[in-house]
XYZ file of C-alpha atoms in Angstrom:
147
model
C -3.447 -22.538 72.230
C -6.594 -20.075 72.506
C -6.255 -16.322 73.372
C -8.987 -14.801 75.203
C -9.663 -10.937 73.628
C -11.729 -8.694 75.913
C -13.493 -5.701 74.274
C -14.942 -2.743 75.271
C -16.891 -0.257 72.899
C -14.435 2.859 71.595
C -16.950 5.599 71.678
C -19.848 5.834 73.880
C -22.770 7.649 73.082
C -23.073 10.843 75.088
C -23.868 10.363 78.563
C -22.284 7.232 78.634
C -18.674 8.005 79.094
C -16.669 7.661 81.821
C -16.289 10.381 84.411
C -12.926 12.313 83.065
C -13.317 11.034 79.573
C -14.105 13.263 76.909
C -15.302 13.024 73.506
C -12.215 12.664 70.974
C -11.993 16.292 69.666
C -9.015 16.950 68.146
C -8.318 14.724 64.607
C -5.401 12.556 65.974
C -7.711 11.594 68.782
C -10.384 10.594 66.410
C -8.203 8.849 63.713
C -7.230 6.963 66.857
C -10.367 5.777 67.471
C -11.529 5.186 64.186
C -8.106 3.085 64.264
C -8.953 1.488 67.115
C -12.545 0.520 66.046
C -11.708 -1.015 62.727
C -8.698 -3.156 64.298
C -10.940 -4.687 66.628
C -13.628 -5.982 64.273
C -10.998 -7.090 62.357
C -9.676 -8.571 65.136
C -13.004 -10.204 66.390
C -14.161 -11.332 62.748
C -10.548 -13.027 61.605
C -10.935 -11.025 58.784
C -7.827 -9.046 57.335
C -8.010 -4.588 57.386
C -7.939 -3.402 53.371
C -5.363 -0.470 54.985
C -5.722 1.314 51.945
C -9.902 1.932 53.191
C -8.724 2.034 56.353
C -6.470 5.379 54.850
C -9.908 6.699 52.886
C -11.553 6.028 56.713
C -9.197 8.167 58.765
C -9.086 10.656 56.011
C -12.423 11.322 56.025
C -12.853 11.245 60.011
C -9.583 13.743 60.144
C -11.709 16.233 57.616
C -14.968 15.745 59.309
C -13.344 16.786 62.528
C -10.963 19.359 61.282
C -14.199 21.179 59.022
C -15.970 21.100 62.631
C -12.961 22.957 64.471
C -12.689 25.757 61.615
C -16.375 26.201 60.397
C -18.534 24.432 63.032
C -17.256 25.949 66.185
C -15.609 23.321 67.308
C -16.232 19.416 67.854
C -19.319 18.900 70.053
C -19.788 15.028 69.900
C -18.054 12.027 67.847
C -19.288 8.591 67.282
C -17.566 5.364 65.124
C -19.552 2.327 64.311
C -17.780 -0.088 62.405
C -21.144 -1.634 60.401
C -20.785 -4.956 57.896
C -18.263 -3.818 55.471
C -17.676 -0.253 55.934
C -17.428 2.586 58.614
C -19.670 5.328 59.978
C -18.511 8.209 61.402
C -20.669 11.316 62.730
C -18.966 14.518 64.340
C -21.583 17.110 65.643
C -20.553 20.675 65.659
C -21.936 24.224 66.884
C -23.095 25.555 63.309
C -26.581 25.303 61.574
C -24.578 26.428 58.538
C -24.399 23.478 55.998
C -20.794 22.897 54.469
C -19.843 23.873 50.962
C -17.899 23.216 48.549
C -15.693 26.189 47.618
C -13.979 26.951 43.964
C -10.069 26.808 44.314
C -9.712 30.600 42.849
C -11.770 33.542 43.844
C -13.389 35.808 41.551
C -10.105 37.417 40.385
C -8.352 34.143 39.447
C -6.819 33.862 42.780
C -6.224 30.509 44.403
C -7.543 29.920 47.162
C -6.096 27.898 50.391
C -7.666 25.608 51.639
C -11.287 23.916 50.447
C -10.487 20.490 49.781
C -11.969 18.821 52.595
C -15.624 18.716 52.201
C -14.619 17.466 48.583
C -12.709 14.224 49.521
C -15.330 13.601 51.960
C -18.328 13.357 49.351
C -15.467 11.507 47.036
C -14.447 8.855 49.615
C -17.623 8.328 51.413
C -20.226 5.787 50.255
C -22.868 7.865 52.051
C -23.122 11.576 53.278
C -25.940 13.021 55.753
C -26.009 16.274 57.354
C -28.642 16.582 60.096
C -29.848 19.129 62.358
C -29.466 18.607 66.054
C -32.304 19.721 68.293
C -30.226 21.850 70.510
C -28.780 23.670 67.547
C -25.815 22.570 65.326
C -25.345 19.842 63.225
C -24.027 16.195 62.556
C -22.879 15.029 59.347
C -22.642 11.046 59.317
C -20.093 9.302 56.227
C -20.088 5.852 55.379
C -16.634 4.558 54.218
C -16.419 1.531 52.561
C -13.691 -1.367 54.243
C -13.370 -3.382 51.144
């Protein structure tokens, strides 16, 4: 008995996309595609999902979109490549500002909400890049590890 799986790519790069189908902007819409991604290379390869990277993968792409929609002015573009044994994820945003790690208590001892996503980013990512985008903003790219 052979099944026959057809495929098509999750994300498309900008420009690319169907008419009426927007970039995933919102974190459940990208922790669905980074979902979707990771299951089908699994899928295609035969090879088992370690679900507890899988967790460190939609935890960082729920972070990376949520920093964008509270410091970055929102969500601007979103791509997942599922690459050998790990994950990349970019999300572009609307700020030149580069993200920052903030101390959990302010200058009068104070704690602070907040502040722990750019943190478990750097910790769960293999790889961090923030890069400039030519029409203004930025995209930070994170590898995650699948194994």
């Amino acid at each position: 008995m052979s099944e026959e799986h057809l495929t098509e790519p999750v994300v498309r790069p900008p420009g690319d996309r169907p008419a009426g189908q927007p970039c995933p902007s919102r974190p459940a819409e990208v922790r669905e595609a980074v979902l979707r991604a990771v299951a089908e290379r699994c899928l295609a390869t035969r090879t088992p999902c370690d679900t507890e990277a899988l967790a460190d993968a939609l935890l960082v792409a729920s972070e990376l979109t949520t920093n964008a929609i509270l410091h970055g002015g929102g969500v601007t573009g979103f791509e997942v490549d599922v690459d050998g044994p790990g994950v990349r994820l970019s999300v572009s945003d609307r700020s030149d500002a580069l993200p920052v790690a903030v101390p959990p208590v302010d200058q009068e001892g104070r704690r602070r909400p907040g502040g722990h996503g750019w943190p478990i980013v750097c910790r769960l990512a293999r790889d961090v890049r923030v890069s400039d985008l030519p029409s203004g903003g930025k995209r930070i790219t994170a590898l995650v590890s699948l194994v």
